[in-house]
Structures are given as C-alpha cells and as structure tokens.
Amino acid sequence: MSEENKTERIKCLIIGSGPAGYTAAIYAARADLKPILYTGMEPGGQLTTTTEVDNFPGYPEGIDGPTMMVQLQQQAERFGTEVRIGMVTEVQLSKEVGGIHKACVDNKTWVEAETVIISTGATAKYLGLPSEQRLRGGGVSACAVCDGFFYKGQDVAIVGGGDTAAEEATYLANICNKVTMLVRKDEMRASKAMQHRVTSTKNIDLRYNTEIDEVLGEQVVEGLRMVNNQTQEKEEIAITGLFIAIGHKPNTDIFKDQLEMDDTGYLITEPKTTKTNLPGVFASGDVQDKDYRQAVTAAGTGCMAALDAERYLATIESEEEVTA
Ligand code: NDP
C-alpha cells in the first residue's frame, strides 16, 4: 500500500474550526482522546469574517474575530490537538455501537475514527450583489447581535422577513436611531408575535415589496438604493450599516442520508446532549442550532460534544472489558 493510501485510525475526529470545533478539541485533547481537527475551507469559521467580538465573556476590551480564532487554535494545540488544513469531502458513518466511522479528506485520504464531532457550522446567505460583496466588513454584516453595537445612534437597514430579520430589526432598533427593514414580498414570513414586535416598534420603517438595487459607498456603506418591485420606483436613503438576514445554510451536505436533519438541513441532536442518531457521532455549534448562533453557545455545545464523546468511548471500553 502506498503511503498516501494508508488509512489512519484515531479516537476522535473533529470536523470544523469555529468556536464549537476548537472548544471540542480543547476538551477532547485534555481527556487524552488525541483529537485531529480538520479546519474546512474557512479556517476559523464565521468569526474570521467579523471584526470586533465584544460579547464573548472574558474579553473586557473585546477582541477581533480572527485573533480570537488563532488563540482558540493555540489553546487546542497546547493540549495536543492536531489541527490540519483540509476539507472533509465524504463520510461513511457506522450505525453500530463501537463501529468505526470513515471520513475522506480533500477527496484523497481516508481517516477512520471511533468518534466524530461535527462542528461544520452554517453559512450566512447573502444577496449576491457586487456592491454588497465589496462592502462586507465595511458596513455590510450578516449578524446584528455581533455588529449592531458599532452603529449606535446611527441609521441602518436590514433585509429579510423571517424570524431572524424580525428579531434583529428589533434588536437594532434598541441601539440605532432608525432601522429601515426591507421585505421582498407583501408579507413577512416571521411568526405573528415577531411581526407584531416589528410593527409596534416606532423607529422601524417597514417596507414591503422592497429590494436592494445597490449598496452605496466606496470603502464603507454610505447609503442604499431601494427598489419597489411592484412599481419599480427607486429611492435612496443614507445609512451606515446594512444587515443581511435572509437565512443561513447549515453545512451538512456530506451528511445527507446518514444523519437525521430537520427540513432545512440542521442536524438533529437528542435534547440536552450533542448525540446525533448514530452512535459515536456528535454535533455541536451552528450546524445543530438555528436559534442562538452565538460564539459562546457554539463553544458551550463544543464542550458538551467532547464530554459526550469521552463518555461514549468509556462505555464502549468498559463493555469490551466485560465481554473479554
Ligand atoms: P427564513 O428562511 O425563515 O427567512 C428568510 C427570509 O429572508 C424570508 O423572509 C425570505 O423572503 C427572505 N429572503 C430570502 N432570500 C432573499 C433575497 N434574496 N432577497 C430578499 N429577501 C430574501 O430564515 P431565518 O433566518 O429568518 O430563520 C431560520 C429558521 O430559524 C426559521 O425556522 C425561524 O423560525 C427560526 N428562528 C427562530 C427564532 C426564534 O424563534 N426566536 C429566531 C430566529 C430564527 P421570502 O419570505 O420572500 O422567501
């Protein structure tokens, strides 16, 4: 067998390098599971696209997202996690208790693991306009809770009509001077209760049938040209921040037909645990959480996943001892 074709057998494979994956790695490494973590395409995850993180406990002055992720990686490595740049492109997960799970990395090498912790996260959807893409990090954000504070007392806009958009619009309305909310249909998809919160908030200017024609500004967001999709009438407003809240896509394509997911692709875990429907496979972070989606909640479930993996391995080992 050539060196490249040799299959490695490990105790704990962690897929994903956001706060969930690195926290799982810190705990798994300290429990001597000798975890190997594959970073995926975006090492550091969604936080690397954020500027300042002000709401992670323990950083009184705040910390920028990329630095925080480097520090989390260093902390995971300090206890022996092996962090590898690579994308898991296929998995063959065992249905048996004590079975071996297989993962293919970069369509090339296979790794065999007794436990797998999935922390592949979710990706925020964007509209895809060139002006929106150019100004990401310059006033265009997909997370009001992360970045809203920077627009205190200013005029901002938010796009979307779901629960996230409704919740973020009311969150922003508390901080900002005025929030213009753009909903592309003549109704919102958000729950009635959330809609009521939006319509009863005075400084939210709700615009139905309205889409973005262009985000204005060269280096930073300076305004928005909106278009009414019924009348084609255009209107420009001055804003400093634009929040895109049109949904997230959980990164679960490679687990289809193997792991239980809800109808939007989020992995389903047993309540109060990180256990998926397969033994030895655990899920943590945004890939299994569409409600909270915070770095600190992701880190919390990463910790839970490592503890669940450790307990699972301990149970198997003690069963093996009994039958030996
Ligand atoms: P949703 O998929 O529910 O809503 C997405 C919204 O974005 C819709 O209004 C959709 O419009 C709009 N949209 C999509 N693409 C575009 C586009 N290209 N241009 C303009 N608008 C667009 O996503 P959410 O993130 O809001 O919610 C995801 C799930 O999480 C839901 O099940 C939600 O209930 C849940 N959630 C629950 C919360 C809670 O209970 N507190 C909080 C947050 C989320 P259209 O309707 O026209 O398709």
Coordinates of C-alpha atoms and ligand atoms in Angstrom, one line a residue:
M1 CA 0.0 0.0 0.0
S2 CA 1.4 3.4 -0.9
E3 CA 1.9 6.0 1.9
E4 CA -1.0 8.0 0.5
N5 CA -3.4 5.1 0.7
K6 CA -2.7 4.2 4.2
T7 CA -5.7 4.7 6.5
E8 CA -5.2 6.3 9.8
R9 CA -7.2 5.1 12.8
I10 CA -7.9 7.7 15.5
K11 CA -10.1 8.1 18.6
C12 CA -11.7 11.4 17.9
L13 CA -12.2 13.3 14.6
I14 CA -13.4 16.9 14.8
I15 CA -14.7 18.5 11.6
G16 CA -14.7 22.3 11.6
S17 CA -12.7 25.1 13.1
G18 CA -15.1 27.6 14.6
P19 CA -15.6 28.1 18.4
A20 CA -17.5 24.8 18.6
G21 CA -14.8 22.7 16.9
Y22 CA -11.9 24.3 18.9
T23 CA -13.7 24.0 22.2
A24 CA -14.5 20.4 21.5
A25 CA -10.8 20.0 20.7
I26 CA -9.6 21.6 23.9
Y27 CA -11.8 19.3 26.0
A28 CA -11.1 16.2 23.9
A29 CA -7.4 16.7 24.0
R30 CA -7.4 17.2 27.8
A31 CA -9.3 13.9 28.0
D32 CA -6.5 12.3 26.1
L33 CA -8.6 11.5 23.1
K34 CA -5.8 12.8 20.8
P35 CA -8.2 14.6 18.5
I36 CA -7.5 15.5 15.0
L37 CA -9.3 18.6 13.8
Y38 CA -9.8 19.4 10.1
T39 CA -10.4 23.1 9.5
G40 CA -12.5 23.1 6.4
M41 CA -12.5 25.7 3.7
E42 CA -12.7 28.7 6.0
P43 CA -10.3 28.0 8.9
G44 CA -11.6 29.8 12.0
G45 CA -15.2 29.7 10.7
Q46 CA -17.7 32.6 10.6
L47 CA -15.9 34.6 13.3
T48 CA -13.0 35.3 10.9
T49 CA -15.3 37.4 8.8
T50 CA -16.3 39.5 11.9
T51 CA -14.4 42.5 13.1
E52 CA -14.7 43.0 16.8
V53 CA -16.1 40.4 19.1
D54 CA -17.4 42.3 22.2
N55 CA -19.8 39.7 23.7
F56 CA -17.6 36.7 24.4
P57 CA -17.1 36.5 28.1
G58 CA -13.6 37.1 29.4
Y59 CA -12.6 39.8 26.9
P60 CA -13.4 43.1 28.6
E61 CA -11.9 45.1 25.9
G62 CA -13.3 43.0 23.1
I63 CA -11.2 41.0 20.6
D64 CA -11.1 40.8 16.8
G65 CA -12.6 37.6 15.4
P66 CA -9.5 36.3 13.6
T67 CA -7.3 36.8 16.7
M68 CA -9.8 35.0 18.8
M69 CA -9.8 32.1 16.5
V70 CA -6.0 31.9 16.4
Q71 CA -6.0 31.9 20.2
L72 CA -8.6 29.2 20.3
Q73 CA -6.5 27.1 17.9
Q74 CA -3.4 27.7 20.0
Q75 CA -5.3 26.6 23.1
A76 CA -6.5 23.4 21.4
E77 CA -2.9 22.7 20.2
R78 CA -1.4 23.3 23.6
F79 CA -3.2 20.1 24.9
G80 CA -2.2 18.0 21.9
T81 CA -4.9 18.6 19.3
E82 CA -3.5 18.1 15.8
V83 CA -5.0 20.8 13.6
R84 CA -4.9 20.0 9.9
I85 CA -5.9 22.2 7.0
G86 CA -8.3 20.1 4.9
M87 CA -11.9 19.6 3.9
V88 CA -13.8 16.5 4.8
T89 CA -15.5 15.8 1.5
E90 CA -17.2 12.5 2.2
V91 CA -18.2 10.4 5.2
Q92 CA -19.3 6.8 5.8
L93 CA -20.7 6.7 9.3
S94 CA -21.2 3.5 11.1
K95 CA -24.6 2.6 12.5
E96 CA -23.2 0.2 15.1
V97 CA -22.3 1.0 18.7
G98 CA -18.5 0.8 18.7
G99 CA -18.4 1.0 14.9
I100 CA -15.7 2.8 13.0
H101 CA -16.6 6.0 11.1
K102 CA -14.8 6.9 8.0
A103 CA -14.1 10.3 6.6
C104 CA -12.4 11.3 3.3
V105 CA -10.3 14.4 3.3
D106 CA -9.9 16.5 0.2
N107 CA -11.3 13.7 -1.9
K108 CA -8.0 11.8 -1.3
T109 CA -7.1 10.4 2.1
W110 CA -9.4 8.4 4.4
V111 CA -9.3 8.7 8.2
E112 CA -11.0 6.2 10.5
A113 CA -12.4 7.4 13.8
E114 CA -14.1 5.9 16.8
T115 CA -15.9 9.2 17.4
V116 CA -16.8 12.1 15.2
I117 CA -17.6 15.6 16.4
I118 CA -19.3 17.6 13.6
S119 CA -18.8 21.4 14.0
T120 CA -19.1 22.4 10.4
G121 CA -21.3 25.5 11.2
A122 CA -23.7 27.3 8.9
T123 CA -23.0 29.9 6.3
A124 CA -25.0 33.1 6.2
K125 CA -26.7 33.7 2.9
Y126 CA -26.0 36.9 1.1
L127 CA -27.9 38.6 -1.8
G128 CA -25.0 38.3 -4.2
L129 CA -25.0 41.9 -5.3
P130 CA -21.4 43.1 -6.3
S131 CA -21.8 46.3 -4.1
E132 CA -22.9 44.1 -1.1
Q133 CA -19.9 41.8 -1.5
R134 CA -17.5 44.7 -1.9
L135 CA -18.7 46.3 1.3
R136 CA -18.7 43.1 3.5
G137 CA -16.7 44.1 6.6
G138 CA -17.2 47.8 5.6
G139 CA -20.7 48.2 7.0
V140 CA -22.4 45.1 5.5
S141 CA -22.9 42.4 8.1
A142 CA -24.9 39.2 8.5
C143 CA -25.0 39.4 12.3
A144 CA -26.8 42.2 14.1
V145 CA -26.0 40.8 17.5
C146 CA -22.3 40.8 16.6
D147 CA -22.0 44.1 14.8
G148 CA -25.1 46.2 15.7
F149 CA -23.3 48.0 18.6
F150 CA -21.0 49.7 16.1
Y151 CA -23.9 51.6 14.7
K152 CA -25.2 53.0 17.9
G153 CA -27.4 56.1 17.3
Q154 CA -27.0 55.7 13.5
D155 CA -29.4 54.9 10.7
V156 CA -29.2 51.3 9.4
A157 CA -31.1 48.9 7.2
I158 CA -31.9 45.2 7.4
V159 CA -33.1 42.8 4.6
G160 CA -35.3 39.8 5.2
G161 CA -38.8 39.0 6.5
G162 CA -38.2 35.8 8.6
D163 CA -37.8 35.4 12.4
T164 CA -34.2 36.3 12.3
A165 CA -34.8 39.6 10.4
A166 CA -37.6 40.5 12.7
E167 CA -35.6 39.7 15.8
E168 CA -32.5 41.5 14.6
A169 CA -34.6 44.5 13.4
T170 CA -36.0 45.0 17.0
Y171 CA -32.5 44.4 18.5
L172 CA -31.1 47.1 16.2
A173 CA -34.0 49.4 16.9
N174 CA -32.9 49.5 20.5
I175 CA -29.4 50.6 19.6
C176 CA -29.8 52.6 16.4
N177 CA -31.6 55.8 15.5
K178 CA -33.6 54.3 12.7
V179 CA -33.9 50.9 11.1
T180 CA -35.3 50.5 7.6
M181 CA -36.5 47.0 7.0
L182 CA -36.8 45.6 3.5
V183 CA -39.2 42.7 2.9
R184 CA -39.4 41.5 -0.7
K185 CA -43.0 40.2 -0.5
D186 CA -46.1 42.0 0.7
E187 CA -46.0 39.9 3.9
M188 CA -43.4 38.7 6.4
R189 CA -42.6 35.0 6.9
A190 CA -41.8 35.7 10.6
S191 CA -44.2 34.4 13.3
K192 CA -47.2 36.7 14.1
A193 CA -45.6 37.6 17.5
M194 CA -42.4 38.7 15.9
Q195 CA -44.2 40.6 13.3
H196 CA -46.1 42.4 16.0
R197 CA -42.8 43.3 17.7
V198 CA -41.6 44.9 14.4
T199 CA -44.8 46.8 13.6
S200 CA -45.1 48.1 17.1
T201 CA -41.5 49.4 17.2
K202 CA -41.6 53.1 16.3
N203 CA -38.2 53.5 14.8
I204 CA -38.5 50.6 12.4
D205 CA -39.6 51.8 8.9
L206 CA -41.0 48.6 7.4
R207 CA -41.0 48.5 3.6
Y208 CA -42.9 45.7 1.8
N209 CA -42.3 44.7 -1.8
T210 CA -38.9 46.3 -1.5
E211 CA -35.5 45.0 -2.5
I212 CA -32.0 46.5 -2.7
D213 CA -31.0 47.9 -6.1
E214 CA -27.5 48.9 -4.9
V215 CA -25.5 49.4 -1.7
L216 CA -23.9 52.9 -2.0
G217 CA -20.4 53.8 -0.8
E218 CA -16.8 53.0 -1.9
Q219 CA -14.9 51.9 1.2
V220 CA -17.8 51.9 3.7
V221 CA -21.6 51.8 3.4
E222 CA -23.0 55.3 2.9
G223 CA -26.5 54.6 1.6
L224 CA -28.9 52.3 -0.1
R225 CA -30.8 52.5 -3.3
M226 CA -34.0 50.6 -2.8
V227 CA -36.5 49.5 -5.5
N228 CA -40.2 48.7 -5.1
N229 CA -40.6 45.5 -7.0
Q230 CA -44.3 46.4 -7.8
T231 CA -43.9 49.9 -9.1
Q232 CA -40.1 49.8 -10.0
E233 CA -39.8 53.1 -8.2
K234 CA -36.4 53.7 -6.8
E235 CA -35.4 55.6 -3.6
E236 CA -32.1 56.4 -2.0
I237 CA -31.6 56.6 1.8
A238 CA -28.5 57.4 3.8
I239 CA -27.4 54.5 6.1
T240 CA -24.1 53.5 7.7
G241 CA -24.8 49.8 8.3
L242 CA -26.6 47.1 6.3
F243 CA -27.6 43.8 7.8
I244 CA -28.5 40.8 5.7
A245 CA -30.8 38.4 7.5
I246 CA -32.1 36.2 4.7
G247 CA -31.2 32.9 6.4
H248 CA -28.3 30.5 6.9
K249 CA -27.4 27.3 5.2
P250 CA -26.1 24.7 7.6
N251 CA -23.0 22.9 6.2
T252 CA -24.4 19.4 6.2
D253 CA -24.4 18.3 2.6
I254 CA -21.9 15.5 3.2
F255 CA -24.1 14.0 6.0
K256 CA -27.3 13.7 3.9
D257 CA -29.0 10.3 4.1
Q258 CA -26.8 9.3 7.0
L259 CA -27.7 11.7 9.8
E260 CA -31.1 13.0 10.8
M261 CA -31.7 16.6 9.8
D262 CA -34.7 18.9 10.0
D263 CA -36.3 20.1 6.8
T264 CA -33.8 23.0 6.5
G265 CA -30.8 20.7 6.9
Y266 CA -29.8 21.4 10.5
L267 CA -28.6 18.2 12.3
I268 CA -31.0 16.9 14.9
T269 CA -29.5 16.1 18.3
E270 CA -31.0 14.4 21.3
P271 CA -32.3 17.1 23.7
K272 CA -29.8 18.3 26.2
T273 CA -27.0 16.3 24.5
T274 CA -25.0 16.6 21.3
K275 CA -25.8 13.0 20.3
T276 CA -27.0 12.5 16.7
N277 CA -29.0 9.5 15.6
L278 CA -25.8 7.5 15.1
P279 CA -23.6 6.1 18.0
G280 CA -20.3 7.9 18.4
V281 CA -21.3 10.9 16.2
F282 CA -21.9 14.2 17.9
A283 CA -22.9 17.6 16.6
S284 CA -22.0 21.0 18.1
G285 CA -22.3 24.6 17.2
D286 CA -24.4 26.3 14.5
V287 CA -24.7 23.1 12.5
Q288 CA -27.3 21.9 15.0
D289 CA -28.6 25.3 16.3
K290 CA -30.6 27.7 14.2
D291 CA -31.9 29.8 17.2
Y292 CA -28.9 31.1 19.2
R293 CA -26.0 31.0 16.8
Q294 CA -23.6 32.7 19.1
A295 CA -19.8 32.0 19.5
V296 CA -20.3 31.4 23.2
T297 CA -23.3 29.0 22.7
A298 CA -21.3 27.2 20.0
A299 CA -18.3 26.9 22.4
G300 CA -20.7 25.5 25.0
T301 CA -22.0 22.8 22.8
G302 CA -18.4 22.0 21.6
C303 CA -17.6 21.3 25.2
M304 CA -20.7 19.1 25.5
A305 CA -19.7 17.1 22.4
A306 CA -16.3 16.3 23.7
L307 CA -17.7 15.2 27.0
D308 CA -20.3 13.1 25.2
A309 CA -17.6 11.5 23.1
E310 CA -15.4 10.8 26.1
R311 CA -18.4 9.1 27.9
Y312 CA -19.3 7.1 24.8
L313 CA -15.8 5.8 24.5
A314 CA -15.6 5.0 28.2
T315 CA -18.9 3.0 28.0
I316 CA -17.6 1.0 25.0
E317 CA -14.3 0.3 26.6
S318 CA -16.0 -1.0 29.8
E319 CA -18.3 -3.1 27.7
E320 CA -15.3 -4.6 25.9
E321 CA -13.7 -5.4 29.2
V322 CA -16.8 -7.2 30.4
T323 CA -17.1 -9.3 27.3
A324 CA -13.3 -10.0 27.1
Ligands
NDP1 P1 -36.0 32.2 6.9 O1 -35.6 31.2 5.8 O2 -37.2 31.8 7.8 O3 -36.4 33.6 6.3 C1 -35.6 34.2 5.3 C2 -36.2 35.5 4.9 O4 -35.4 36.1 4.0 C3 -37.6 35.4 4.3 O5 -38.4 36.5 4.6 C4 -37.2 35.4 2.8 O6 -38.2 36.0 2.0 C5 -36.0 36.4 2.8 N1 -35.2 36.2 1.7 C6 -34.5 35.1 1.3 N2 -33.8 35.4 0.2 C7 -33.9 36.7 -0.1 C8 -33.4 37.6 -1.1 N3 -32.5 37.1 -2.0 N4 -33.8 38.9 -1.0 C9 -34.6 39.3 -0.1 N5 -35.1 38.6 0.9 C10 -34.8 37.3 0.9 O7 -34.7 32.4 7.7 P2 -34.5 32.9 9.2 O8 -33.0 33.0 9.4 O9 -35.3 34.1 9.5 O10 -35.0 31.7 10.1 C11 -34.5 30.4 10.0 C12 -35.2 29.5 11.0 O11 -34.9 29.8 12.3 C13 -36.7 29.6 10.9 O12 -37.3 28.4 11.1 C14 -37.1 30.6 12.0 O13 -38.4 30.4 12.5 C15 -36.0 30.1 13.1 N6 -35.7 31.2 14.0 C16 -36.4 31.3 15.2 C17 -36.2 32.3 16.1 C18 -36.9 32.4 17.3 O14 -37.8 31.5 17.5 N7 -36.7 33.3 18.2 C19 -35.2 33.4 15.8 C20 -34.5 33.2 14.5 C21 -34.8 32.2 13.7 P3 -39.5 35.2 1.4 O15 -40.4 35.0 2.6 O16 -40.0 36.0 0.4 O17 -38.9 33.9 0.9

